[in-house]
Coordinates of C-alpha atoms and ligand atoms in Angstrom, one line a residue:
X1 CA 60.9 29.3 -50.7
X2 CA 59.9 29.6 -54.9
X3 CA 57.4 31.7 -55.5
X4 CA 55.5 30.6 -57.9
X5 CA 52.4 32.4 -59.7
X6 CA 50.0 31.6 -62.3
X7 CA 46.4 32.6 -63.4
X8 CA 43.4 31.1 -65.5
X9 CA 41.3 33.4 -67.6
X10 CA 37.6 32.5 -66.8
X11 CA 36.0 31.8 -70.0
X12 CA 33.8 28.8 -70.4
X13 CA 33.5 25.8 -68.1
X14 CA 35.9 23.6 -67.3
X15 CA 36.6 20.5 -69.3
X16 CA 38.8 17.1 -68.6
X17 CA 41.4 18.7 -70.7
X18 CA 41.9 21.3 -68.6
X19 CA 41.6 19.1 -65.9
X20 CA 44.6 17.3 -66.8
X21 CA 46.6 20.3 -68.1
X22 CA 45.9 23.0 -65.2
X23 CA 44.2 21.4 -62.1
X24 CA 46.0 18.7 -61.3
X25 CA 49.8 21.0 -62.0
X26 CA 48.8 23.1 -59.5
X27 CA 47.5 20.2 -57.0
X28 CA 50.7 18.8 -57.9
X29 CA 52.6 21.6 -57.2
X30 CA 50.7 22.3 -53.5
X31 CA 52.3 19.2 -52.3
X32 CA 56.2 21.0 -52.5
X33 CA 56.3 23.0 -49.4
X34 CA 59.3 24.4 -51.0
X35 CA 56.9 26.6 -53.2
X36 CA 54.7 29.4 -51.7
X37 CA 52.0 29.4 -54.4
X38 CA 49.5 32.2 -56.0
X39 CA 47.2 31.3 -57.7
X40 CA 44.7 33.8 -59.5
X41 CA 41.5 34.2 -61.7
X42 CA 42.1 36.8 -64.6
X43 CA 39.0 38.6 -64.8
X44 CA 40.3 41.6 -66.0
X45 CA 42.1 39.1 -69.3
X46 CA 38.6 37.7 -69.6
X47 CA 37.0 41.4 -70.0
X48 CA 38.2 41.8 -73.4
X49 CA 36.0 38.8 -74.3
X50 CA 33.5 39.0 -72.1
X51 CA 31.1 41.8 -72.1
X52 CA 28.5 40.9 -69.8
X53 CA 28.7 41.3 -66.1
X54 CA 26.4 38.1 -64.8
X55 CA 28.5 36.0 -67.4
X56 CA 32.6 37.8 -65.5
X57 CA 31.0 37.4 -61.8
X58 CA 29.9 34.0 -62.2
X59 CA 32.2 32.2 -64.5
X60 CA 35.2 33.5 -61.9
X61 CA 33.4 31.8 -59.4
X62 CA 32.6 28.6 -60.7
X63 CA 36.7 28.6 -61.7
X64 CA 37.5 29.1 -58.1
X65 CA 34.6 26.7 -56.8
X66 CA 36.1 24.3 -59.3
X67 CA 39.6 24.1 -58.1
X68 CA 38.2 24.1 -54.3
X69 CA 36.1 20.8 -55.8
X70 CA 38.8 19.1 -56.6
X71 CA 40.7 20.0 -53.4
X72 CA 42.6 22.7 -53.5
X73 CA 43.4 24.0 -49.9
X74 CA 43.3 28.2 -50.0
X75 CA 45.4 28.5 -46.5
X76 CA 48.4 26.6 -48.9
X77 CA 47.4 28.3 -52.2
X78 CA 46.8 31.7 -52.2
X79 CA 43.6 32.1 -54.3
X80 CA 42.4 35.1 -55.6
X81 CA 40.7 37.2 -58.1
X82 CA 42.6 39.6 -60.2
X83 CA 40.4 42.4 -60.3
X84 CA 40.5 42.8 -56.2
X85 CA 44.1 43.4 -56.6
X86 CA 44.2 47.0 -57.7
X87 CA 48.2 47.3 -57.3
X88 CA 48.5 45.3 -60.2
X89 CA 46.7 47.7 -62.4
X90 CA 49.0 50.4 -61.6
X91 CA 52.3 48.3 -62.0
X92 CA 50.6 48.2 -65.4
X93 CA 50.3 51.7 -66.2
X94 CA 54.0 52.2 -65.4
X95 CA 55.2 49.4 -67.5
X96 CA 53.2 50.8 -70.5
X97 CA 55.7 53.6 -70.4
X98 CA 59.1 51.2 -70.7
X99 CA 57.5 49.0 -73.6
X100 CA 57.8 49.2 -76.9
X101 CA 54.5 49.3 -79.1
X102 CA 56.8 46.9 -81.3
X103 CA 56.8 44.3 -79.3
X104 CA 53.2 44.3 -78.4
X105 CA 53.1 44.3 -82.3
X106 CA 54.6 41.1 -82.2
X107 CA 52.0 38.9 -80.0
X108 CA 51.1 35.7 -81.5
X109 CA 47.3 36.5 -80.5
X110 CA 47.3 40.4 -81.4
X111 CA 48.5 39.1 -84.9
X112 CA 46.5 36.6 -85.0
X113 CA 43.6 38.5 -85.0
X114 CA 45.1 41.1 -87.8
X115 CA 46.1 38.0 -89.9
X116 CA 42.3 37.1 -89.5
X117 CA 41.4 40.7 -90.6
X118 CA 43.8 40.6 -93.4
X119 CA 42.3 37.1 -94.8
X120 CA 39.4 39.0 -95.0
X121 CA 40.6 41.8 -97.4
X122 CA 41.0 43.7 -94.3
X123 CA 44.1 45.7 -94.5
X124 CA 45.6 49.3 -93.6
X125 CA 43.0 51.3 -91.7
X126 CA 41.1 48.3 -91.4
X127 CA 43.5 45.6 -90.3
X128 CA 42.8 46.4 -86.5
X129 CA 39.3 45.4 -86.4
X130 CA 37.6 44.2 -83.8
X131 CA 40.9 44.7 -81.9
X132 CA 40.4 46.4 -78.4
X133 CA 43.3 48.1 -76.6
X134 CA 42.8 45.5 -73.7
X135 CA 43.7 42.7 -76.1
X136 CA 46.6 45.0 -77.6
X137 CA 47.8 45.2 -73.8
X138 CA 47.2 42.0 -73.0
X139 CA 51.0 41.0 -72.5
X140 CA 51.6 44.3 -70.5
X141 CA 48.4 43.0 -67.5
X142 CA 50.3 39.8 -67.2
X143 CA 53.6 41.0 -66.8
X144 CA 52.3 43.1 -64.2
X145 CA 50.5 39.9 -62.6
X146 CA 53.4 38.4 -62.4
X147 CA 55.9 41.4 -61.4
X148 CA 53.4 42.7 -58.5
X149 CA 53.9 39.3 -56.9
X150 CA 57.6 39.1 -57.2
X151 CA 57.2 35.8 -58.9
X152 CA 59.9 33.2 -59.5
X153 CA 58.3 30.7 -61.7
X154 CA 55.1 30.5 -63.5
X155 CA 53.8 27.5 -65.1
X156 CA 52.1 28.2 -68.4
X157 CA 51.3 25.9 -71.1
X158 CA 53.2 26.4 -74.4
X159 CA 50.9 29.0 -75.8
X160 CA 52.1 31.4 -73.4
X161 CA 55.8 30.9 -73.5
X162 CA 56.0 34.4 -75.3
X163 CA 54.0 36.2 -72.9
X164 CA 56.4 34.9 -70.7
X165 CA 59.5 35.8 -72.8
X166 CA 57.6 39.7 -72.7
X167 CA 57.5 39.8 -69.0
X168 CA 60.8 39.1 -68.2
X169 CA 61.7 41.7 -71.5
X170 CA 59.7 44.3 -69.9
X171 CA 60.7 43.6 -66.5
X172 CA 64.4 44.0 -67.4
X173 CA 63.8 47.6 -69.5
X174 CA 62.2 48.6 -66.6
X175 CA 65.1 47.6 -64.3
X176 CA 67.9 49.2 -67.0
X177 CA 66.4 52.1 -66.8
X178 CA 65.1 52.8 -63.1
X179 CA 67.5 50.2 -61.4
X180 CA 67.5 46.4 -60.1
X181 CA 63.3 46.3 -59.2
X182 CA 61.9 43.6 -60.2
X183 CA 62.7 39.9 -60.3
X184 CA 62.5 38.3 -63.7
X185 CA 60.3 35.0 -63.8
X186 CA 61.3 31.5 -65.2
X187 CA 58.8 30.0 -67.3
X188 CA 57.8 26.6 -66.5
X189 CA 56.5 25.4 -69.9
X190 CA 54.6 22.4 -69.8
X191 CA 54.8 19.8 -73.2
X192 CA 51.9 18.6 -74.8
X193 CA 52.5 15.9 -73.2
X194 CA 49.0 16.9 -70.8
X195 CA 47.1 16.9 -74.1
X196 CA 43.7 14.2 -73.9
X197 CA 42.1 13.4 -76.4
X198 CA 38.3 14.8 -77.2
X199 CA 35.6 12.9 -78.2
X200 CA 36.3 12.8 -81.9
X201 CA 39.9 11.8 -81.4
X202 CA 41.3 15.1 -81.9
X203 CA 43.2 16.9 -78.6
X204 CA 40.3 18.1 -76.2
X205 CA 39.7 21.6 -77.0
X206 CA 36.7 23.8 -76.6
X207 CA 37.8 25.5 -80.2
X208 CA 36.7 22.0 -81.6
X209 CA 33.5 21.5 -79.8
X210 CA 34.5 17.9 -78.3
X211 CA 34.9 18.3 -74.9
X212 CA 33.4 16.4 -71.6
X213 CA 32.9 19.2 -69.0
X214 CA 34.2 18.7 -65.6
X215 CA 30.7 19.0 -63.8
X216 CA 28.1 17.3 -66.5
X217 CA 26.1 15.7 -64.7
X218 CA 26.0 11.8 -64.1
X219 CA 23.8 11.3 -67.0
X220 CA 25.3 13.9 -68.9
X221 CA 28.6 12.3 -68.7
X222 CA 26.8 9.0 -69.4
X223 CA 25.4 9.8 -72.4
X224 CA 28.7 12.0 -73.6
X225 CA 30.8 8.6 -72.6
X226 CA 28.3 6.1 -74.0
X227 CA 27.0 7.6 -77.4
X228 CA 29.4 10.6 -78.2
X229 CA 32.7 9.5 -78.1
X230 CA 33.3 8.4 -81.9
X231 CA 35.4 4.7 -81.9
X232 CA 36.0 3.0 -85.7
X233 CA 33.9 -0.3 -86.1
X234 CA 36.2 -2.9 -85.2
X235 CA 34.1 -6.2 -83.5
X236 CA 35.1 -6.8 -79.7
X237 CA 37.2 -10.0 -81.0
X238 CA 39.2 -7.7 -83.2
X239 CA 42.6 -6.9 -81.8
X240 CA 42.9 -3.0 -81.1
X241 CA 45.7 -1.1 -80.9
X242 CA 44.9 1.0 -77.5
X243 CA 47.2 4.2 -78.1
X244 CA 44.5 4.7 -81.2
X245 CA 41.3 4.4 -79.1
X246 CA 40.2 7.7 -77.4
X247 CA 38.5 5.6 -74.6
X248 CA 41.8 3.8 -73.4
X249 CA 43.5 7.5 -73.6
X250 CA 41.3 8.5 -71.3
X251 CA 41.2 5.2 -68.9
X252 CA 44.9 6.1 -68.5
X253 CA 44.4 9.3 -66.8
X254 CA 41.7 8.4 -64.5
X255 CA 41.6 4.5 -64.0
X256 CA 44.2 2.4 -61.8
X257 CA 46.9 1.5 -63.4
X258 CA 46.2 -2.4 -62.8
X259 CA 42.7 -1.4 -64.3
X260 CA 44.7 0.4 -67.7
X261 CA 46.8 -2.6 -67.6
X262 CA 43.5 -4.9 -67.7
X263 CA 42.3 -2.9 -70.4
X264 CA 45.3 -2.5 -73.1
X265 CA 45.4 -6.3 -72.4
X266 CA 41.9 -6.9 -73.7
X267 CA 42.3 -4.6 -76.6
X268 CA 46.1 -6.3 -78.1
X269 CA 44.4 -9.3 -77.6
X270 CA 41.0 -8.9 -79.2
X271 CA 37.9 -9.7 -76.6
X272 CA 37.0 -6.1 -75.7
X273 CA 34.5 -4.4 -77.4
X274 CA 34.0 -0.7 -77.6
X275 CA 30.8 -0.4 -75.6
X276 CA 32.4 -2.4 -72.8
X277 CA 35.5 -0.6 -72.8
X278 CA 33.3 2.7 -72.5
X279 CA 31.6 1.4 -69.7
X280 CA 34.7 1.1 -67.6
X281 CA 35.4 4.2 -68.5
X282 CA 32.3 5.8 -67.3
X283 CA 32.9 3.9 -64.2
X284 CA 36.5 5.3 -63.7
X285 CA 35.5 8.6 -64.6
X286 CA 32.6 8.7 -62.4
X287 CA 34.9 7.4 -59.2
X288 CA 36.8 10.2 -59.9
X289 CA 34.0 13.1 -60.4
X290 CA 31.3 12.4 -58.8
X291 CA 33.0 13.6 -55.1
X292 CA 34.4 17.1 -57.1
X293 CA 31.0 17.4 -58.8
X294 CA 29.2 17.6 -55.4
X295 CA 31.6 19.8 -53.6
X296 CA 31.3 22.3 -56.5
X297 CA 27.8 22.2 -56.7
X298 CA 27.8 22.5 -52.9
X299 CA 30.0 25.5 -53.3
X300 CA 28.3 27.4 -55.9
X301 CA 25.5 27.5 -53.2
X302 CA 27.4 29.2 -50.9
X303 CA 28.7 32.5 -52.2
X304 CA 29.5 33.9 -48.7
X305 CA 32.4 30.9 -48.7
X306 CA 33.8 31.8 -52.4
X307 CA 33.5 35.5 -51.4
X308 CA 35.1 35.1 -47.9
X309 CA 38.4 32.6 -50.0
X310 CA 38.7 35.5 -52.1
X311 CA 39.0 38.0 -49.3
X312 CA 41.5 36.8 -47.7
X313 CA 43.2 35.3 -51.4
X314 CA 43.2 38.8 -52.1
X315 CA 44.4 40.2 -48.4
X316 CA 47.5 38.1 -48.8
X317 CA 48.4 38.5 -52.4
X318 CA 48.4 42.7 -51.7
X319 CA 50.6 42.1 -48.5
X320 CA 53.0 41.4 -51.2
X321 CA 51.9 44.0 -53.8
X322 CA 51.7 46.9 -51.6
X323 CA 55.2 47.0 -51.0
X324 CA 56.2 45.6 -54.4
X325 CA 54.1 49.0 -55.7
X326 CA 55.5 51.4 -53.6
X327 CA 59.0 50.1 -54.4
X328 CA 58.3 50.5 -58.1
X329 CA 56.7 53.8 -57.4
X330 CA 60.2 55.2 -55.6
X331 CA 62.2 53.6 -58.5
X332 CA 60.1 56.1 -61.0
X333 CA 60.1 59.0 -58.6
X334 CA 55.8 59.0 -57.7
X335 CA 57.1 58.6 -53.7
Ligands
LIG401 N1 47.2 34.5 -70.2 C1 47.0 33.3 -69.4 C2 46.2 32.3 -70.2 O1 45.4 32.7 -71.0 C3 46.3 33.7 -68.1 C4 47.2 34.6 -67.3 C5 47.0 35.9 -67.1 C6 48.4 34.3 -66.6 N2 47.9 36.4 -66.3 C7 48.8 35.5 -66.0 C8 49.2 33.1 -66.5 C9 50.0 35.5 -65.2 C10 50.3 33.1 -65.7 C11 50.8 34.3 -65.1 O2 46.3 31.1 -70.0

């Protein structure tokens, strides 16, 4: 058995981008019964962005109440929510002591944010602003997510391949100097490749405010489909290259293939029109939502459910960190 770990941050709703990117992998995934899967919500990622407790609670359980939707089954996934984990928080604090401020110097997002400073004339004293230590630490919670669990593997998209090269460099100080502890994870990078497009064209991202959320409603969608997504002004009898229109992009991910086929066909040869092209799609994607959307709102009704998922998420995921932490905690000499 691979055991394989990854987490979401909860910030923001869900949108077909992620959709494609995140739910599905891990759906995917569920169907190899040669992986045991965790699977996690990062509140405590999220708190250095989030400063509002209504906001944490509930946007950690509409994540998990999304995945659920879409049907992920929590007796083959372990599900759970960071925070409930304590184990991991102390892994944490012991890993602070065999890393390097240097490297934590070094994280794209951490500079990022001093680059933004310095843009601003911000520099010297001033070029941390607006920089918490949580952010700072970021890379040193999510090795510990990962180390806790004795992970293998953990699927990331490409923005986190360095957090994952910092795991397995802080893992491996920590074994060099207190011996052979942990296991150091592979990455499983995923390509662009699970990029969509959003409505104006450009990749689906909530940074560019063109996104369809996961759960808008019927009419919501409808309107989003129908009047939002932007198309040139090519007549239906023009011929239409299909890998340029945004609406045949995203036919392809949740139409049938003979019904992607159909449409491709009727854009090379000229005879579809944009607004009927969109109306397939809304068809397609409605098919494909409208079960999810009624589960989750279903869900969200039931707290007890969500709260009794990530119980027992959280019972199994510190069967394995319990001994994980009193293992590290021999290695250091707090037994
Ligand atoms: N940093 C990840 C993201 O923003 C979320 C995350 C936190 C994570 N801890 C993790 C992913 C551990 C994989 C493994 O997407």
């Amino acid at each position: 058995m691979t055991r394989v770990l990854t987490g979401i941050k909860p910030t923001g709703d869900l949108h077909l981008g992620n959709y494609v990117g995140a739910i599905q992998h891990i759906l995917r995934m569920a169907e190899d019964t040669s992986q045991e899967i965790f699977f996690f919500v990062a509140d405590y990622h999220a708190l250095n962005t989030v400063k509002d407790a209504k906001q944490l609670r509930e946007s950690t359980k509409r994540i998990i109440a999304a995945y659920l939707a879409f049907g992920l089954d929590p007796e083959k996934i372990t599900l759970y929510r960071q925070s409930d984990v304590p184990e991991i928080f102390e892994i944490t604090t012991i890993l602070n002591a065999v890393t390097p401020k240097g490297l934590m110097n070094r994280a794209h997002a951490y500079k990022a944010a001093v680059d933004q400073n310095a843009a601003q004339g911000k520099v010297g004293e001033e070029a941390d602003i607006g920089v918490n230590m949580g952010l700072y630490n970021y890379p040193i919670l999510m090795t510990a997510d990962i180390l806790a669990l004795n992970a293998e593997l953990v699927p990331v998209g490409k923005d986190q391949a360095q957090h994952l090269e910092f795991a397995r460099d802080i893992g491996g100080r920590f074994n060099h100097a207190f011996g052979e502890t942990f296991k150091l994870p592979q990455g499983f990078i995923s390509e662009e490749g699970a990029v969509i497009p959003g409505l104006d064209g450009r990749k689906m991202s909530k940074s560019y405010d063109n996104t369809i959320p996961l759960f808008s409603t019927a009419s919501e969608l409808k309107k989003l489909v129908m009047k939002k997504i932007i198309t040139d002004t090519a007549p239906p009898e023009a011929k239409k290259d299909p890998e340029e229109s945004t609406i045949y992009q995203l036919y392809k991910v949740f139409a049938q293939p003979e019904q992607v086929a159909e449409m491709k066909a009727g854009f090379e040869q000229g005879g579809l029109g944009y607004g009927t092209a969109k109306k397939q799609l809304l068809e397609a994607l409605e098919n494909h939502l409208a079960g999810p959307r009624e589960k989750y709102e279903a869900l969200l009704q039931q707290p007890e459910v969500l709260d009794e998922i990530m119980r027992k998420g959280a019972e199994k995921a510190r069967a394995v960190a319990t001994p994980m932490l009193k293992k590290v905690r021999q290695a250091i000499g707090a037994d």
